[in-house]
PDB file of C-alpha atoms in Angstrom:
ATOM      1  CA  MET T 436      64.523 113.519 137.193  1.00 71.00           C
ATOM      2  CA  LYS T 437      61.177 111.957 138.327  1.00 71.00           C
ATOM      3  CA  LYS T 438      60.711 108.376 137.524  1.00 70.00           C
ATOM      4  CA  GLU T 439      57.424 106.670 136.483  1.00 68.00           C
ATOM      5  CA  ASN T 440      56.880 105.603 140.260  1.00 73.00           C
ATOM      6  CA  GLY T 441      57.058 109.367 141.369  1.00 74.00           C
ATOM      7  CA  LYS T 442      60.280 108.989 142.875  1.00 80.00           C
ATOM      8  CA  THR T 443      63.237 111.497 141.977  1.00 81.00           C
ATOM      9  CA  ILE T 444      66.718 110.557 141.025  1.00 76.00           C
ATOM     10  CA  MET T 445      69.850 112.480 140.096  1.00 78.00           C
ATOM     11  CA  VAL T 446      70.953 111.974 136.603  1.00 76.00           C
ATOM     12  CA  SER T 447      73.652 113.941 134.597  1.00 76.00           C
ATOM     13  CA  LEU T 448      72.637 116.871 132.706  1.00 78.00           C
ATOM     14  CA  PHE T 449      73.533 118.015 129.080  1.00 79.00           C
ATOM     15  CA  GLN T 450      72.836 120.588 126.710  1.00 78.00           C
ATOM     16  CA  SER T 451      72.504 120.233 123.032  1.00 77.00           C
ATOM     17  CA  LYS T 452      75.819 120.347 121.048  1.00 77.00           C
ATOM     18  CA  GLU T 453      77.779 119.503 124.382  1.00 79.00           C
ATOM     19  CA  SER T 454      80.317 116.631 124.375  1.00 82.00           C
ATOM     20  CA  ILE T 455      79.140 113.298 126.155  1.00 82.00           C
ATOM     21  CA  ALA T 456      82.192 111.698 127.686  1.00 84.00           C
ATOM     22  CA  GLY T 457      82.869 108.866 130.329  1.00 85.00           C
ATOM     23  CA  LYS T 458      84.155 105.566 131.042  1.00 86.00           C
ATOM     24  CA  VAL T 459      82.637 102.193 130.828  1.00 86.00           C
ATOM     25  CA  SER T 460      84.243  99.588 133.597  1.00 87.00           C
ATOM     26  CA  ILE T 461      83.389  95.747 132.872  1.00 86.00           C
ATOM     27  CA  GLU T 462      84.551  93.434 135.742  1.00 86.00           C
ATOM     28  CA  PRO T 463      84.194  89.658 135.579  1.00 85.00           C
ATOM     29  CA  LEU T 464      83.333  87.700 138.749  1.00 85.00           C
ATOM     30  CA  GLN T 465      86.413  86.739 140.788  1.00 87.00           C
ATOM     31  CA  GLY T 466      87.953  83.834 139.162  1.00 86.00           C
ATOM     32  CA  LYS T 467      85.947  84.012 135.891  1.00 85.00           C
ATOM     33  CA  LYS T 468      86.492  85.548 132.679  1.00 85.00           C
ATOM     34  CA  ILE T 469      84.104  86.904 130.184  1.00 83.00           C
ATOM     35  CA  GLU T 470      84.425  86.065 126.332  1.00 84.00           C
ATOM     36  CA  HIS T 471      83.111  88.506 124.158  1.00 84.00           C
ATOM     37  CA  LEU T 472      82.933  89.227 120.530  1.00 82.00           C
ATOM     38  CA  GLY T 473      83.415  93.134 120.850  1.00 84.00           C
ATOM     39  CA  ILE T 474      82.325  95.637 123.026  1.00 85.00           C
ATOM     40  CA  LYS T 475      80.567  99.094 121.884  1.00 84.00           C
ATOM     41  CA  VAL T 476      78.933 102.077 123.357  1.00 83.00           C
ATOM     42  CA  GLU T 477      75.917 103.728 121.427  1.00 79.00           C
ATOM     43  CA  LEU T 478      74.317 106.992 121.835  1.00 78.00           C
ATOM     44  CA  LEU T 479      70.710 105.974 120.709  1.00 70.00           C
ATOM     45  CA  GLY T 480      69.467 107.117 117.849  1.00 55.00           C
ATOM     46  CA  GLN T 481      72.795 109.019 117.151  1.00 53.00           C
ATOM     47  CA  ILE T 482      76.213 107.425 117.003  1.00 58.00           C
ATOM     48  CA  VAL T 483      78.012 104.228 117.684  1.00 69.00           C
ATOM     49  CA  ARG T 484      81.519 103.695 119.254  1.00 70.00           C
ATOM     50  CA  GLU T 485      83.614 100.278 119.187  1.00 78.00           C
ATOM     51  CA  LEU T 486      85.213 100.092 122.660  1.00 82.00           C
ATOM     52  CA  ASP T 487      87.143  96.615 121.824  1.00 83.00           C
ATOM     53  CA  VAL T 488      87.890  94.216 119.547  1.00 84.00           C
ATOM     54  CA  PRO T 489      86.892  90.139 120.293  1.00 85.00           C
ATOM     55  CA  GLY T 490      88.793  88.857 123.175  1.00 85.00           C
ATOM     56  CA  ASP T 491      88.460  87.779 126.745  1.00 84.00           C
ATOM     57  CA  ILE T 492      88.282  90.206 129.841  1.00 84.00           C
ATOM     58  CA  TYR T 493      89.981  88.364 133.111  1.00 86.00           C
ATOM     59  CA  GLU T 494      89.726  91.533 135.270  1.00 86.00           C
ATOM     60  CA  ARG T 495      88.139  94.782 135.543  1.00 87.00           C
ATOM     61  CA  LYS T 496      88.870  96.933 132.323  1.00 87.00           C
ATOM     62  CA  THR T 497      87.878 100.599 131.814  1.00 88.00           C
ATOM     63  CA  TYR T 498      86.934 101.926 128.487  1.00 86.00           C
ATOM     64  CA  PRO T 499      86.872 105.862 127.889  1.00 89.00           C
ATOM     65  CA  PHE T 500      84.461 106.949 125.184  1.00 85.00           C
ATOM     66  CA  GLU T 501      83.503 110.496 124.073  1.00 84.00           C
ATOM     67  CA  PHE T 502      80.681 111.682 121.666  1.00 82.00           C
ATOM     68  CA  SER T 503      81.613 115.406 120.665  1.00 84.00           C
ATOM     69  CA  THR T 504      79.244 118.229 120.127  1.00 81.00           C
ATOM     70  CA  VAL T 505      75.931 116.050 120.169  1.00 78.00           C
ATOM     71  CA  GLU T 506      72.930 117.262 118.703  1.00 76.00           C
ATOM     72  CA  MET T 507      70.096 117.025 121.090  1.00 77.00           C
ATOM     73  CA  PRO T 508      67.412 119.560 120.024  1.00 77.00           C
ATOM     74  CA  TYR T 509      64.575 118.488 122.388  1.00 78.00           C
ATOM     75  CA  GLU T 510      64.597 118.372 126.106  1.00 77.00           C
ATOM     76  CA  ALA T 511      64.019 114.992 127.995  1.00 77.00           C
ATOM     77  CA  TYR T 512      60.556 114.421 128.822  1.00 78.00           C
ATOM     78  CA  ASN T 513      58.594 112.145 131.046  1.00 76.00           C
ATOM     79  CA  GLY T 514      55.101 112.457 130.479  1.00 77.00           C
ATOM     80  CA  ALA T 515      51.517 110.577 130.947  1.00 75.00           C
ATOM     81  CA  ASN T 516      51.841 108.720 127.729  1.00 74.00           C
ATOM     82  CA  LEU T 517      55.049 109.325 126.308  1.00 73.00           C
ATOM     83  CA  ARG T 518      58.941 109.754 127.194  1.00 74.00           C
ATOM     84  CA  LEU T 519      61.471 111.538 125.149  1.00 76.00           C
ATOM     85  CA  ARG T 520      64.795 109.896 126.338  1.00 75.00           C
ATOM     86  CA  TYR T 521      68.479 110.338 125.505  1.00 76.00           C
ATOM     87  CA  VAL T 522      70.288 106.877 126.196  1.00 78.00           C
ATOM     88  CA  LEU T 523      73.729 105.595 126.544  1.00 80.00           C
ATOM     89  CA  LYS T 524      73.694 101.985 125.652  1.00 82.00           C
ATOM     90  CA  VAL T 525      76.920  99.534 126.152  1.00 83.00           C
ATOM     91  CA  THR T 526      76.744  96.100 124.402  1.00 82.00           C
ATOM     92  CA  VAL T 527      79.265  93.313 125.210  1.00 82.00           C
ATOM     93  CA  SER T 528      78.635  90.831 122.325  1.00 81.00           C
ATOM     94  CA  ARG T 529      78.820  87.108 123.031  1.00 77.00           C
ATOM     95  CA  ASN T 530      78.520  84.002 121.126  1.00 72.00           C
ATOM     96  CA  TYR T 531      76.707  82.246 123.752  1.00 68.00           C
ATOM     97  CA  GLY T 532      73.962  83.126 126.333  1.00 63.00           C
ATOM     98  CA  GLY T 533      73.181  86.304 124.476  1.00 65.00           C
ATOM     99  CA  SER T 534      74.600  89.732 124.432  1.00 63.00           C
ATOM    100  CA  ILE T 535      74.940  91.490 127.704  1.00 66.00           C
ATOM    101  CA  VAL T 536      72.413  94.374 127.881  1.00 63.00           C
ATOM    102  CA  GLU T 537      71.119  95.918 131.023  1.00 51.00           C
ATOM    103  CA  TYR T 538      69.097  99.156 131.742  1.00 46.00           C
ATOM    104  CA  GLN T 539      70.051 101.375 134.703  1.00 37.00           C
ATOM    105  CA  ASP T 540      69.918 105.114 135.535  1.00 36.00           C
ATOM    106  CA  PHE T 541      72.666 107.181 134.090  1.00 34.00           C
ATOM    107  CA  MET T 542      73.878 107.870 137.767  1.00 26.00           C
ATOM    108  CA  GLN T 543      75.267 104.339 138.223  1.00 27.00           C
ATOM    109  CA  LEU T 544      77.418 104.281 135.192  1.00 29.00           C
ATOM    110  CA  ILE T 545      80.146 102.185 136.704  1.00 29.00           C
ATOM    111  CA  PHE T 546      78.211  98.901 137.092  1.00 30.00           C
ATOM    112  CA  CYS T 547      75.551  99.520 134.535  1.00 35.00           C
ATOM    113  CA  LEU T 548      75.410  99.024 130.891  1.00 43.00           C
ATOM    114  CA  VAL T 549      72.429 101.252 129.795  1.00 48.00           C
ATOM    115  CA  ASN T 550      71.923 104.851 131.276  1.00 57.00           C
ATOM    116  CA  VAL T 551      69.497 107.517 130.614  1.00 60.00           C
ATOM    117  CA  TYR T 552      70.416 111.200 130.973  1.00 61.00           C
ATOM    118  CA  GLU T 553      68.534 114.511 131.252  1.00 68.00           C
ATOM    119  CA  VAL T 554      68.821 117.082 128.299  1.00 73.00           C
ATOM    120  CA  ARG T 555      67.849 120.760 128.974  1.00 76.00           C
ATOM    121  CA  ASN T 556      68.122 123.217 126.100  1.00 79.00           C
ATOM    122  CA  TYR T 557      67.861 127.138 126.782  1.00 82.00           C
ATOM    123  CA  SER T 558      66.023 129.877 124.734  1.00 84.00           C
ATOM    124  CA  PRO T 559      66.554 133.428 124.481  1.00 85.00           C
ATOM    125  CA  PRO T 560      63.570 135.787 125.352  1.00 87.00           C
ATOM    126  CA  PRO T 561      61.326 135.976 122.597  1.00 88.00           C
ATOM    127  CA  SER T 562      61.395 139.186 120.532  1.00 89.00           C
ATOM    128  CA  ILE T 563      57.676 139.481 120.291  1.00 90.00           C
ATOM    129  CA  ASN T 564      55.707 138.557 123.268  1.00 92.00           C
ATOM    130  CA  ASN T 565      52.144 140.038 122.765  1.00 92.00           C
ATOM    131  CA  SER T 566      49.680 140.319 125.559  1.00 92.00           C
ATOM    132  CA  ILE T 567      46.502 138.404 125.641  1.00 91.00           C
ATOM    133  CA  LYS T 568      43.066 140.021 125.767  1.00 89.00           C
ATOM    134  CA  MET T 569      39.856 138.378 125.319  1.00 85.00           C
ATOM    135  CA  GLU T 570      36.220 138.681 126.225  1.00 83.00           C
ATOM    136  CA  VAL T 571      33.761 135.821 127.493  1.00 79.00           C
ATOM    137  CA  GLY T 572      29.991 135.877 128.400  1.00 76.00           C
ATOM    138  CA  ILE T 573      26.642 134.671 128.324  1.00 76.00           C
ATOM    139  CA  GLU T 574      23.918 136.796 126.300  1.00 76.00           C
ATOM    140  CA  ASP T 575      22.278 139.245 128.765  1.00 78.00           C
ATOM    141  CA  CYS T 576      23.614 137.379 131.920  1.00 81.00           C
ATOM    142  CA  LEU T 577      27.485 137.570 131.855  1.00 81.00           C
ATOM    143  CA  HIS T 578      30.288 139.757 130.175  1.00 86.00           C
ATOM    144  CA  ILE T 579      33.883 139.731 131.345  1.00 85.00           C
ATOM    145  CA  GLU T 580      37.089 140.784 129.843  1.00 89.00           C
ATOM    146  CA  PHE T 581      40.217 139.239 130.689  1.00 86.00           C
ATOM    147  CA  GLU T 582      43.897 140.036 129.997  1.00 91.00           C
ATOM    148  CA  TYR T 583      47.344 138.592 130.707  1.00 92.00           C
ATOM    149  CA  ASN T 584      50.395 140.761 130.278  1.00 92.00           C
ATOM    150  CA  LYS T 585      52.326 138.437 127.684  1.00 93.00           C
ATOM    151  CA  SER T 586      51.577 134.942 125.879  1.00 94.00           C
ATOM    152  CA  LYS T 587      55.210 133.354 126.358  1.00 94.00           C
ATOM    153  CA  TYR T 588      56.531 132.722 129.560  1.00 95.00           C
ATOM    154  CA  HIS T 589      59.679 131.033 130.999  1.00 94.00           C
ATOM    155  CA  LEU T 590      59.634 128.598 133.631  1.00 92.00           C
ATOM    156  CA  LYS T 591      60.081 130.959 136.435  1.00 92.00           C
ATOM    157  CA  ASP T 592      58.303 133.579 135.260  1.00 94.00           C
ATOM    158  CA  VAL T 593      55.131 135.294 136.993  1.00 94.00           C
ATOM    159  CA  ILE T 594      51.802 135.379 135.176  1.00 93.00           C
ATOM    160  CA  ILE T 595      50.168 138.939 135.678  1.00 94.00           C
ATOM    161  CA  GLY T 596      46.784 140.029 134.475  1.00 92.00           C
ATOM    162  CA  LYS T 597      43.296 141.388 135.355  1.00 92.00           C
ATOM    163  CA  ILE T 598      39.718 140.491 135.131  1.00 88.00           C
ATOM    164  CA  TYR T 599      36.835 143.024 134.449  1.00 90.00           C
ATOM    165  CA  PHE T 600      33.306 142.311 135.124  1.00 86.00           C
ATOM    166  CA  LEU T 601      31.272 144.463 132.647  1.00 87.00           C
ATOM    167  CA  LEU T 602      27.842 142.641 133.048  1.00 85.00           C
ATOM    168  CA  VAL T 603      26.874 140.158 136.064  1.00 81.00           C
ATOM    169  CA  ARG T 604      23.423 138.986 136.263  1.00 81.00           C
ATOM    170  CA  ILE T 605      24.051 135.539 137.674  1.00 80.00           C
ATOM    171  CA  LYS T 606      25.306 134.771 140.873  1.00 82.00           C
ATOM    172  CA  ILE T 607      28.969 133.798 140.660  1.00 82.00           C
ATOM    173  CA  LYS T 608      30.049 131.784 143.606  1.00 84.00           C
ATOM    174  CA  ASN T 609      33.856 131.536 143.055  1.00 86.00           C
ATOM    175  CA  MET T 610      36.463 131.799 140.054  1.00 87.00           C
ATOM    176  CA  ASP T 611      39.540 129.843 139.622  1.00 90.00           C
ATOM    177  CA  LEU T 612      42.663 130.092 137.435  1.00 91.00           C
ATOM    178  CA  GLU T 613      44.136 126.600 136.123  1.00 93.00           C
ATOM    179  CA  ILE T 614      47.479 125.771 134.598  1.00 94.00           C
ATOM    180  CA  ARG T 615      46.728 122.760 132.171  1.00 95.00           C
ATOM    181  CA  ARG T 616      49.088 120.676 130.155  1.00 94.00           C
ATOM    182  CA  ARG T 617      47.881 118.946 127.049  1.00 93.00           C
ATOM    183  CA  GLU T 618      50.015 115.680 125.826  1.00 90.00           C
ATOM    184  CA  SER T 619      49.222 114.696 122.228  1.00 89.00           C
ATOM    185  CA  THR T 620      50.385 111.384 120.601  1.00 85.00           C
ATOM    186  CA  GLY T 621      49.953 109.922 117.299  1.00 79.00           C
ATOM    187  CA  SER T 622      48.491 111.612 114.257  1.00 76.00           C
ATOM    188  CA  GLY T 623      45.294 111.612 112.513  1.00 77.00           C
ATOM    189  CA  ALA T 624      42.391 109.218 113.683  1.00 80.00           C
ATOM    190  CA  ASN T 625      44.936 107.779 115.955  1.00 81.00           C
ATOM    191  CA  THR T 626      45.838 111.027 117.869  1.00 83.00           C
ATOM    192  CA  HIS T 627      45.526 110.332 121.678  1.00 86.00           C
ATOM    193  CA  VAL T 628      45.186 113.401 124.023  1.00 88.00           C
ATOM    194  CA  GLU T 629      45.689 113.549 127.784  1.00 89.00           C
ATOM    195  CA  THR T 630      44.827 116.609 129.812  1.00 92.00           C
ATOM    196  CA  GLU T 631      46.347 117.276 133.217  1.00 91.00           C
ATOM    197  CA  THR T 632      45.670 120.004 135.579  1.00 92.00           C
ATOM    198  CA  LEU T 633      48.975 121.322 137.110  1.00 92.00           C
ATOM    199  CA  ALA T 634      47.802 124.007 139.115  1.00 90.00           C
ATOM    200  CA  LYS T 635      44.581 125.610 140.516  1.00 91.00           C
ATOM    201  CA  PHE T 636      44.545 129.105 141.828  1.00 88.00           C
ATOM    202  CA  GLU T 637      41.365 130.682 143.488  1.00 89.00           C
ATOM    203  CA  LEU T 638      41.025 134.286 142.089  1.00 86.00           C
ATOM    204  CA  MET T 639      37.843 135.143 143.781  1.00 81.00           C
ATOM    205  CA  ASP T 640      35.438 133.638 146.505  1.00 79.00           C
ATOM    206  CA  GLY T 641      32.171 135.455 146.569  1.00 75.00           C
ATOM    207  CA  ALA T 642      29.722 137.243 144.123  1.00 76.00           C
ATOM    208  CA  PRO T 643      31.430 139.991 142.007  1.00 78.00           C
ATOM    209  CA  VAL T 644      29.506 143.114 140.766  1.00 80.00           C
ATOM    210  CA  ARG T 645      29.490 145.358 137.704  1.00 82.00           C
ATOM    211  CA  GLY T 646      32.528 147.347 137.129  1.00 83.00           C
ATOM    212  CA  GLU T 647      34.641 145.116 139.715  1.00 84.00           C
ATOM    213  CA  SER T 648      38.132 144.037 138.629  1.00 87.00           C
ATOM    214  CA  ILE T 649      40.284 141.173 139.826  1.00 86.00           C
ATOM    215  CA  PRO T 650      44.077 140.984 139.860  1.00 90.00           C
ATOM    216  CA  ILE T 651      46.017 137.984 138.741  1.00 91.00           C
ATOM    217  CA  ARG T 652      49.360 137.210 140.041  1.00 92.00           C
ATOM    218  CA  LEU T 653      50.599 133.565 139.521  1.00 91.00           C
ATOM    219  CA  PHE T 654      54.043 132.447 140.036  1.00 93.00           C
ATOM    220  CA  LEU T 655      55.080 129.609 137.733  1.00 93.00           C
ATOM    221  CA  SER T 656      58.196 128.159 139.622  1.00 91.00           C
ATOM    222  CA  PRO T 657      56.577 126.068 142.035  1.00 92.00           C
ATOM    223  CA  TYR T 658      55.168 123.774 139.421  1.00 90.00           C
ATOM    224  CA  GLU T 659      56.587 121.133 137.481  1.00 86.00           C
ATOM    225  CA  LEU T 660      56.516 122.431 133.916  1.00 90.00           C
ATOM    226  CA  THR T 661      58.559 121.783 130.915  1.00 89.00           C
ATOM    227  CA  PRO T 662      59.038 123.778 127.567  1.00 91.00           C
ATOM    228  CA  THR T 663      56.297 123.680 125.109  1.00 92.00           C
ATOM    229  CA  TYR T 664      56.815 121.110 122.246  1.00 87.00           C
ATOM    230  CA  ARG T 665      55.110 121.394 118.749  1.00 86.00           C
ATOM    231  CA  ASN T 666      54.678 118.557 116.592  1.00 82.00           C
ATOM    232  CA  ILE T 667      58.040 116.765 117.443  1.00 79.00           C
ATOM    233  CA  ASN T 668      58.783 114.520 114.363  1.00 75.00           C
ATOM    234  CA  ASN T 669      54.965 114.126 113.528  1.00 77.00           C
ATOM    235  CA  LYS T 670      54.775 112.063 116.717  1.00 79.00           C
ATOM    236  CA  PHE T 671      53.866 114.353 119.699  1.00 84.00           C
ATOM    237  CA  SER T 672      52.909 117.770 120.754  1.00 89.00           C
ATOM    238  CA  LEU T 673      53.008 119.296 124.525  1.00 91.00           C
ATOM    239  CA  LYS T 674      50.863 122.332 124.984  1.00 94.00           C
ATOM    240  CA  TYR T 675      50.053 124.535 127.960  1.00 95.00           C
ATOM    241  CA  TYR T 676      46.655 126.450 128.672  1.00 95.00           C
ATOM    242  CA  LEU T 677      45.559 128.878 131.185  1.00 93.00           C
ATOM    243  CA  ASN T 678      41.622 127.846 131.864  1.00 92.00           C
ATOM    244  CA  LEU T 679      39.413 130.219 133.529  1.00 89.00           C
ATOM    245  CA  VAL T 680      36.634 128.790 135.475  1.00 89.00           C
ATOM    246  CA  LEU T 681      33.585 130.239 137.014  1.00 86.00           C
ATOM    247  CA  VAL T 682      31.119 128.481 139.215  1.00 86.00           C
ATOM    248  CA  ASP T 683      27.582 130.021 139.852  1.00 83.00           C
ATOM    249  CA  GLU T 684      25.446 129.343 142.966  1.00 83.00           C
ATOM    250  CA  GLU T 685      23.961 126.318 141.296  1.00 83.00           C
ATOM    251  CA  ASP T 686      27.130 124.868 140.612  1.00 85.00           C
ATOM    252  CA  ARG T 687      27.171 125.416 136.781  1.00 83.00           C
ATOM    253  CA  ARG T 688      30.832 125.759 135.480  1.00 85.00           C
ATOM    254  CA  TYR T 689      31.786 128.285 132.925  1.00 83.00           C
ATOM    255  CA  PHE T 690      35.392 127.873 131.098  1.00 84.00           C
ATOM    256  CA  LYS T 691      37.403 130.101 128.847  1.00 86.00           C
ATOM    257  CA  GLN T 692      40.945 128.720 127.774  1.00 90.00           C
ATOM    258  CA  GLN T 693      43.773 130.378 126.358  1.00 91.00           C
ATOM    259  CA  GLU T 694      47.043 128.545 125.048  1.00 94.00           C
ATOM    260  CA  ILE T 695      50.257 129.837 126.385  1.00 94.00           C
ATOM    261  CA  ALA T 696      53.931 129.206 125.251  1.00 94.00           C
ATOM    262  CA  ILE T 697      56.531 127.885 128.006  1.00 94.00           C
ATOM    263  CA  TYR T 698      60.275 128.050 127.346  1.00 92.00           C
ATOM    264  CA  ARG T 699      63.330 127.604 129.336  1.00 90.00           C
ATOM    265  CA  GLN T 700      65.598 130.621 130.002  1.00 87.00           C
ATOM    266  CA  GLN T 701      69.077 130.339 130.716  1.00 76.00           C
ATOM    267  CA  ASP T 702      68.813 131.102 134.731  1.00 66.00           C
ATOM    268  CA  SER T 703      65.534 128.833 134.789  1.00 46.00           C
TER     269      SER T 703
END
């Protein structure tokens, strides 16, 4: 999992309806004790488990726990303006100095009290997956058609298509295909949209002529994509677009954008 600072860490990986089980170990400093009013583990937003009644801890003590067949409908996501996280939280309640709560990565379970873990959910191939065919043009100057082999792609899929130049009366310098991710948070007037270009693929360098066709073959596996999210709890959406960009010799830019759906296949 990539953290906010760009570094990648290893975390535990689960699917929805799997059981989440482990152990929590609490060890006081040598010669000290921990007085507590109870210890609990929480799967945030889901369930609470009481691990211990009030008492004292004089030496290392380990508490096993398990949350059975947990419903986790959405994948973990770390984006520009939002994070979707599943968190294990352990609280040692005390009547002095406040409760002990710390935030660490899930991989460091033995000595930490709150842990983040990764969730991935898999989808079967869609039963209906129509191709995309569109036209774009400038009256009496440019007319092109483009098509993509389908509208829904898994994370390791290949985008295959073709672009046809039906009318060319302006001098096109180059043409690129971009993969863009659009992150929407909030609702109504408070909606905030962040768009990020994840990939840029050069389709053509030079001026096309009428009747020419340009093939498209773009592999998705090298890029850090996630499944599409649509209006999750009325709080956020995550969509992907194929953006066709043409640049003429005067550096004027022409765009045509088409939404695609991304899903995680079992072998992805």
